[in-house]
Amino acid sequence: YLVYLPDGGEVTVDLSAAEGTLAVEWMHPIEGTLTRGDAVQGGAKREFKPPFWGDAVVHIWRKQ
């Protein structure tokens, strides 16, 4: 999953179709910095909030 938050804030992502543990990484699209988030479990809707202000991209994927 890849979600762009143009003004930051919070986003709810439906991870119902995903199984197992998912890795989370945040990117600041202007600075290009990456910040690892806490892993989450798939199978439900989850809320995400960037660890910084402004534009943000969250990348969520299944850990192998």
PDB file of N, CA and C in Angstrom:
ATOM      1  N   TYR A   1       0.843  -1.158   0.000  1.00  0.00           N
ATOM      2  CA  TYR A   1       0.000   0.000   0.000  1.00  0.00           C
ATOM      3  C   TYR A   1       0.894   1.229   0.000  1.00  0.00           C
ATOM      4  N   LEU A   2       0.471   2.243  -0.735  1.00  0.00           N
ATOM      5  CA  LEU A   2       1.201   3.503  -0.808  1.00  0.00           C
ATOM      6  C   LEU A   2       0.160   4.608  -0.745  1.00  0.00           C
ATOM      7  N   VAL A   3       0.259   5.466   0.273  1.00  0.00           N
ATOM      8  CA  VAL A   3      -0.741   6.513   0.471  1.00  0.00           C
ATOM      9  C   VAL A   3      -0.034   7.857   0.604  1.00  0.00           C
ATOM     10  N   TYR A   4      -0.510   8.831  -0.165  1.00  0.00           N
ATOM     11  CA  TYR A   4       0.031  10.190  -0.111  1.00  0.00           C
ATOM     12  C   TYR A   4      -0.908  11.061   0.711  1.00  0.00           C
ATOM     13  N   LEU A   5      -0.356  11.763   1.691  1.00  0.00           N
ATOM     14  CA  LEU A   5      -1.113  12.701   2.512  1.00  0.00           C
ATOM     15  C   LEU A   5      -0.594  14.096   2.188  1.00  0.00           C
ATOM     16  N   PRO A   6      -1.288  14.847   1.317  1.00  0.00           N
ATOM     17  CA  PRO A   6      -0.760  16.129   0.845  1.00  0.00           C
ATOM     18  C   PRO A   6      -0.579  17.181   1.933  1.00  0.00           C
ATOM     19  N   ASP A   7      -1.319  17.084   3.012  1.00  0.00           N
ATOM     20  CA  ASP A   7      -1.188  18.052   4.096  1.00  0.00           C
ATOM     21  C   ASP A   7      -0.926  17.377   5.433  1.00  0.00           C
ATOM     22  N   GLY A   8      -0.408  16.156   5.390  1.00  0.00           N
ATOM     23  CA  GLY A   8      -0.184  15.415   6.631  1.00  0.00           C
ATOM     24  C   GLY A   8      -1.510  14.945   7.210  1.00  0.00           C
ATOM     25  N   GLY A   9      -1.639  14.979   8.512  1.00  0.00           N
ATOM     26  CA  GLY A   9      -2.871  14.545   9.162  1.00  0.00           C
ATOM     27  C   GLY A   9      -2.892  13.042   9.344  1.00  0.00           C
ATOM     28  N   GLU A  10      -4.094  12.500   9.492  1.00  0.00           N
ATOM     29  CA  GLU A  10      -4.253  11.065   9.686  1.00  0.00           C
ATOM     30  C   GLU A  10      -4.963  10.450   8.503  1.00  0.00           C
ATOM     31  N   VAL A  11      -4.750   9.154   8.315  1.00  0.00           N
ATOM     32  CA  VAL A  11      -5.418   8.428   7.246  1.00  0.00           C
ATOM     33  C   VAL A  11      -5.777   7.037   7.776  1.00  0.00           C
ATOM     34  N   THR A  12      -6.935   6.541   7.355  1.00  0.00           N
ATOM     35  CA  THR A  12      -7.335   5.181   7.675  1.00  0.00           C
ATOM     36  C   THR A  12      -7.132   4.335   6.431  1.00  0.00           C
ATOM     37  N   VAL A  13      -6.413   3.235   6.576  1.00  0.00           N
ATOM     38  CA  VAL A  13      -6.139   2.340   5.456  1.00  0.00           C
ATOM     39  C   VAL A  13      -6.800   0.992   5.750  1.00  0.00           C
ATOM     40  N   ASP A  14      -7.579   0.492   4.803  1.00  0.00           N
ATOM     41  CA  ASP A  14      -8.253  -0.793   4.954  1.00  0.00           C
ATOM     42  C   ASP A  14      -7.276  -1.914   4.612  1.00  0.00           C
ATOM     43  N   LEU A  15      -6.779  -2.574   5.626  1.00  0.00           N
ATOM     44  CA  LEU A  15      -5.827  -3.668   5.454  1.00  0.00           C
ATOM     45  C   LEU A  15      -6.513  -5.028   5.617  1.00  0.00           C
ATOM     46  N   SER A  16      -7.830  -5.052   5.432  1.00  0.00           N
ATOM     47  CA  SER A  16      -8.599  -6.281   5.617  1.00  0.00           C
ATOM     48  C   SER A  16      -8.112  -7.418   4.735  1.00  0.00           C
ATOM     49  N   ALA A  17      -7.671  -7.121   3.533  1.00  0.00           N
ATOM     50  CA  ALA A  17      -7.223  -8.157   2.603  1.00  0.00           C
ATOM     51  C   ALA A  17      -5.784  -8.594   2.855  1.00  0.00           C
ATOM     52  N   ALA A  18      -5.087  -7.898   3.725  1.00  0.00           N
ATOM     53  CA  ALA A  18      -3.683  -8.230   4.004  1.00  0.00           C
ATOM     54  C   ALA A  18      -3.602  -9.162   5.205  1.00  0.00           C
ATOM     55  N   GLU A  19      -2.717 -10.137   5.122  1.00  0.00           N
ATOM     56  CA  GLU A  19      -2.523 -11.078   6.227  1.00  0.00           C
ATOM     57  C   GLU A  19      -1.155 -10.883   6.853  1.00  0.00           C
ATOM     58  N   GLY A  20      -1.068 -11.181   8.128  1.00  0.00           N
ATOM     59  CA  GLY A  20       0.223 -11.171   8.795  1.00  0.00           C
ATOM     60  C   GLY A  20       0.695  -9.792   9.207  1.00  0.00           C
ATOM     61  N   THR A  21       1.990  -9.722   9.461  1.00  0.00           N
ATOM     62  CA  THR A  21       2.626  -8.488   9.917  1.00  0.00           C
ATOM     63  C   THR A  21       3.040  -7.639   8.731  1.00  0.00           C
ATOM     64  N   LEU A  22       2.734  -6.355   8.817  1.00  0.00           N
ATOM     65  CA  LEU A  22       3.055  -5.419   7.746  1.00  0.00           C
ATOM     66  C   LEU A  22       4.059  -4.382   8.241  1.00  0.00           C
ATOM     67  N   ALA A  23       5.056  -4.118   7.434  1.00  0.00           N
ATOM     68  CA  ALA A  23       6.042  -3.087   7.742  1.00  0.00           C
ATOM     69  C   ALA A  23       5.483  -1.724   7.335  1.00  0.00           C
ATOM     70  N   VAL A  24       5.914  -0.685   8.029  1.00  0.00           N
ATOM     71  CA  VAL A  24       5.447   0.679   7.762  1.00  0.00           C
ATOM     72  C   VAL A  24       6.658   1.597   7.648  1.00  0.00           C
ATOM     73  N   GLU A  25       6.667   2.414   6.603  1.00  0.00           N
ATOM     74  CA  GLU A  25       7.744   3.392   6.426  1.00  0.00           C
ATOM     75  C   GLU A  25       7.132   4.691   5.928  1.00  0.00           C
ATOM     76  N   TRP A  26       7.579   5.784   6.517  1.00  0.00           N
ATOM     77  CA  TRP A  26       7.120   7.125   6.140  1.00  0.00           C
ATOM     78  C   TRP A  26       8.192   7.833   5.330  1.00  0.00           C
ATOM     79  N   MET A  27       7.757   8.572   4.307  1.00  0.00           N
ATOM     80  CA  MET A  27       8.685   9.387   3.530  1.00  0.00           C
ATOM     81  C   MET A  27       8.219  10.828   3.544  1.00  0.00           C
ATOM     82  N   HIS A  28       9.149  11.727   3.767  1.00  0.00           N
ATOM     83  CA  HIS A  28       8.876  13.159   3.622  1.00  0.00           C
ATOM     84  C   HIS A  28       9.198  13.490   2.164  1.00  0.00           C
ATOM     85  N   PRO A  29       8.187  13.717   1.310  1.00  0.00           N
ATOM     86  CA  PRO A  29       8.435  13.845  -0.124  1.00  0.00           C
ATOM     87  C   PRO A  29       9.257  15.068  -0.531  1.00  0.00           C
ATOM     88  N   ILE A  30       9.308  16.077   0.293  1.00  0.00           N
ATOM     89  CA  ILE A  30      10.085  17.268  -0.048  1.00  0.00           C
ATOM     90  C   ILE A  30      11.556  17.083   0.345  1.00  0.00           C
ATOM     91  N   GLU A  31      11.777  16.547   1.538  1.00  0.00           N
ATOM     92  CA  GLU A  31      13.144  16.343   2.023  1.00  0.00           C
ATOM     93  C   GLU A  31      13.741  15.022   1.562  1.00  0.00           C
ATOM     94  N   GLY A  32      12.878  14.045   1.237  1.00  0.00           N
ATOM     95  CA  GLY A  32      13.352  12.740   0.806  1.00  0.00           C
ATOM     96  C   GLY A  32      13.798  11.840   1.947  1.00  0.00           C
ATOM     97  N   THR A  33      13.485  12.229   3.188  1.00  0.00           N
ATOM     98  CA  THR A  33      13.886  11.421   4.340  1.00  0.00           C
ATOM     99  C   THR A  33      12.910  10.271   4.569  1.00  0.00           C
ATOM    100  N   LEU A  34      13.431   9.163   5.097  1.00  0.00           N
ATOM    101  CA  LEU A  34      12.624   7.982   5.406  1.00  0.00           C
ATOM    102  C   LEU A  34      12.642   7.741   6.910  1.00  0.00           C
ATOM    103  N   THR A  35      11.478   7.388   7.451  1.00  0.00           N
ATOM    104  CA  THR A  35      11.348   7.076   8.866  1.00  0.00           C
ATOM    105  C   THR A  35      10.557   5.792   9.002  1.00  0.00           C
ATOM    106  N   ARG A  36      11.150   4.804   9.646  1.00  0.00           N
ATOM    107  CA  ARG A  36      10.459   3.525   9.851  1.00  0.00           C
ATOM    108  C   ARG A  36       9.393   3.703  10.926  1.00  0.00           C
ATOM    109  N   GLY A  37       8.202   3.160  10.650  1.00  0.00           N
ATOM    110  CA  GLY A  37       7.109   3.177  11.620  1.00  0.00           C
ATOM    111  C   GLY A  37       7.000   1.833  12.310  1.00  0.00           C
ATOM    112  N   ASP A  38       6.111   1.746  13.269  1.00  0.00           N
ATOM    113  CA  ASP A  38       5.863   0.484  13.962  1.00  0.00           C
ATOM    114  C   ASP A  38       5.119  -0.469  13.040  1.00  0.00           C
ATOM    115  N   ALA A  39       5.475  -1.732  13.071  1.00  0.00           N
ATOM    116  CA  ALA A  39       4.785  -2.745  12.274  1.00  0.00           C
ATOM    117  C   ALA A  39       3.340  -2.867  12.749  1.00  0.00           C
ATOM    118  N   VAL A  40       2.447  -3.243  11.846  1.00  0.00           N
ATOM    119  CA  VAL A  40       1.035  -3.434  12.164  1.00  0.00           C
ATOM    120  C   VAL A  40       0.572  -4.789  11.649  1.00  0.00           C
ATOM    121  N   GLN A  41      -0.537  -5.252  12.176  1.00  0.00           N
ATOM    122  CA  GLN A  41      -1.137  -6.493  11.715  1.00  0.00           C
ATOM    123  C   GLN A  41      -2.186  -6.176  10.653  1.00  0.00           C
ATOM    124  N   GLY A  42      -2.223  -6.985   9.614  1.00  0.00           N
ATOM    125  CA  GLY A  42      -3.256  -6.854   8.598  1.00  0.00           C
ATOM    126  C   GLY A  42      -4.573  -7.390   9.138  1.00  0.00           C
ATOM    127  N   GLY A  43      -5.594  -7.407   8.280  1.00  0.00           N
ATOM    128  CA  GLY A  43      -6.870  -7.989   8.652  1.00  0.00           C
ATOM    129  C   GLY A  43      -7.905  -7.019   9.168  1.00  0.00           C
ATOM    130  N   ALA A  44      -7.610  -5.713   9.178  1.00  0.00           N
ATOM    131  CA  ALA A  44      -8.551  -4.713   9.689  1.00  0.00           C
ATOM    132  C   ALA A  44      -8.172  -3.337   9.162  1.00  0.00           C
ATOM    133  N   LYS A  45      -9.037  -2.371   9.429  1.00  0.00           N
ATOM    134  CA  LYS A  45      -8.708  -0.986   9.108  1.00  0.00           C
ATOM    135  C   LYS A  45      -7.766  -0.466  10.187  1.00  0.00           C
ATOM    136  N   ARG A  46      -6.752   0.285   9.765  1.00  0.00           N
ATOM    137  CA  ARG A  46      -5.768   0.842  10.696  1.00  0.00           C
ATOM    138  C   ARG A  46      -5.594   2.331  10.409  1.00  0.00           C
ATOM    139  N   GLU A  47      -5.359   3.086  11.471  1.00  0.00           N
ATOM    140  CA  GLU A  47      -5.114   4.522  11.323  1.00  0.00           C
ATOM    141  C   GLU A  47      -3.619   4.788  11.376  1.00  0.00           C
ATOM    142  N   PHE A  48      -3.184   5.715  10.536  1.00  0.00           N
ATOM    143  CA  PHE A  48      -1.773   6.081  10.461  1.00  0.00           C
ATOM    144  C   PHE A  48      -1.650   7.596  10.540  1.00  0.00           C
ATOM    145  N   LYS A  49      -0.630   8.049  11.265  1.00  0.00           N
ATOM    146  CA  LYS A  49      -0.333   9.478  11.391  1.00  0.00           C
ATOM    147  C   LYS A  49       1.171   9.647  11.231  1.00  0.00           C
ATOM    148  N   PRO A  50       1.599  10.524  10.328  1.00  0.00           N
ATOM    149  CA  PRO A  50       3.039  10.695  10.103  1.00  0.00           C
ATOM    150  C   PRO A  50       3.756  11.220  11.343  1.00  0.00           C
ATOM    151  N   PRO A  51       5.034  10.854  11.477  1.00  0.00           N
ATOM    152  CA  PRO A  51       5.819  11.309  12.627  1.00  0.00           C
ATOM    153  C   PRO A  51       6.421  12.704  12.429  1.00  0.00           C
ATOM    154  N   PHE A  52       5.937  13.433  11.422  1.00  0.00           N
ATOM    155  CA  PHE A  52       6.432  14.779  11.133  1.00  0.00           C
ATOM    156  C   PHE A  52       5.290  15.592  10.534  1.00  0.00           C
ATOM    157  N   TRP A  53       5.483  16.912  10.424  1.00  0.00           N
ATOM    158  CA  TRP A  53       4.464  17.813   9.885  1.00  0.00           C
ATOM    159  C   TRP A  53       4.594  17.930   8.375  1.00  0.00           C
ATOM    160  N   GLY A  54       3.486  18.252   7.719  1.00  0.00           N
ATOM    161  CA  GLY A  54       3.480  18.527   6.284  1.00  0.00           C
ATOM    162  C   GLY A  54       3.213  17.297   5.445  1.00  0.00           C
ATOM    163  N   ASP A  55       3.488  17.443   4.146  1.00  0.00           N
ATOM    164  CA  ASP A  55       3.264  16.350   3.196  1.00  0.00           C
ATOM    165  C   ASP A  55       3.942  15.073   3.676  1.00  0.00           C
ATOM    166  N   ALA A  56       3.274  13.941   3.408  1.00  0.00           N
ATOM    167  CA  ALA A  56       3.832  12.654   3.830  1.00  0.00           C
ATOM    168  C   ALA A  56       3.362  11.547   2.898  1.00  0.00           C
ATOM    169  N   VAL A  57       4.170  10.520   2.794  1.00  0.00           N
ATOM    170  CA  VAL A  57       3.813   9.305   2.067  1.00  0.00           C
ATOM    171  C   VAL A  57       4.052   8.142   3.018  1.00  0.00           C
ATOM    172  N   VAL A  58       3.057   7.263   3.128  1.00  0.00           N
ATOM    173  CA  VAL A  58       3.243   6.075   3.949  1.00  0.00           C
ATOM    174  C   VAL A  58       3.253   4.852   3.026  1.00  0.00           C
ATOM    175  N   HIS A  59       4.241   4.008   3.224  1.00  0.00           N
ATOM    176  CA  HIS A  59       4.398   2.765   2.458  1.00  0.00           C
ATOM    177  C   HIS A  59       4.182   1.623   3.443  1.00  0.00           C
ATOM    178  N   ILE A  60       3.219   0.757   3.126  1.00  0.00           N
ATOM    179  CA  ILE A  60       2.870  -0.369   4.002  1.00  0.00           C
ATOM    180  C   ILE A  60       2.996  -1.631   3.157  1.00  0.00           C
ATOM    181  N   TRP A  61       3.787  -2.606   3.643  1.00  0.00           N
ATOM    182  CA  TRP A  61       3.969  -3.829   2.868  1.00  0.00           C
ATOM    183  C   TRP A  61       4.146  -5.017   3.799  1.00  0.00           C
ATOM    184  N   ARG A  62       3.913  -6.207   3.254  1.00  0.00           N
ATOM    185  CA  ARG A  62       4.030  -7.433   4.043  1.00  0.00           C
ATOM    186  C   ARG A  62       5.495  -7.784   4.251  1.00  0.00           C
ATOM    187  N   LYS A  63       5.842  -8.013   5.492  1.00  0.00           N
ATOM    188  CA  LYS A  63       7.197  -8.432   5.826  1.00  0.00           C
ATOM    189  C   LYS A  63       7.361  -9.899   5.458  1.00  0.00           C
ATOM    190  N   GLN A  64       8.503 -10.262   4.934  1.00  0.00           N
ATOM    191  CA  GLN A  64       8.752 -11.658   4.557  1.00  0.00           C
ATOM    192  C   GLN A  64       9.455 -12.390   5.655  1.00  0.00           C
TER     193      GLN A  64
END
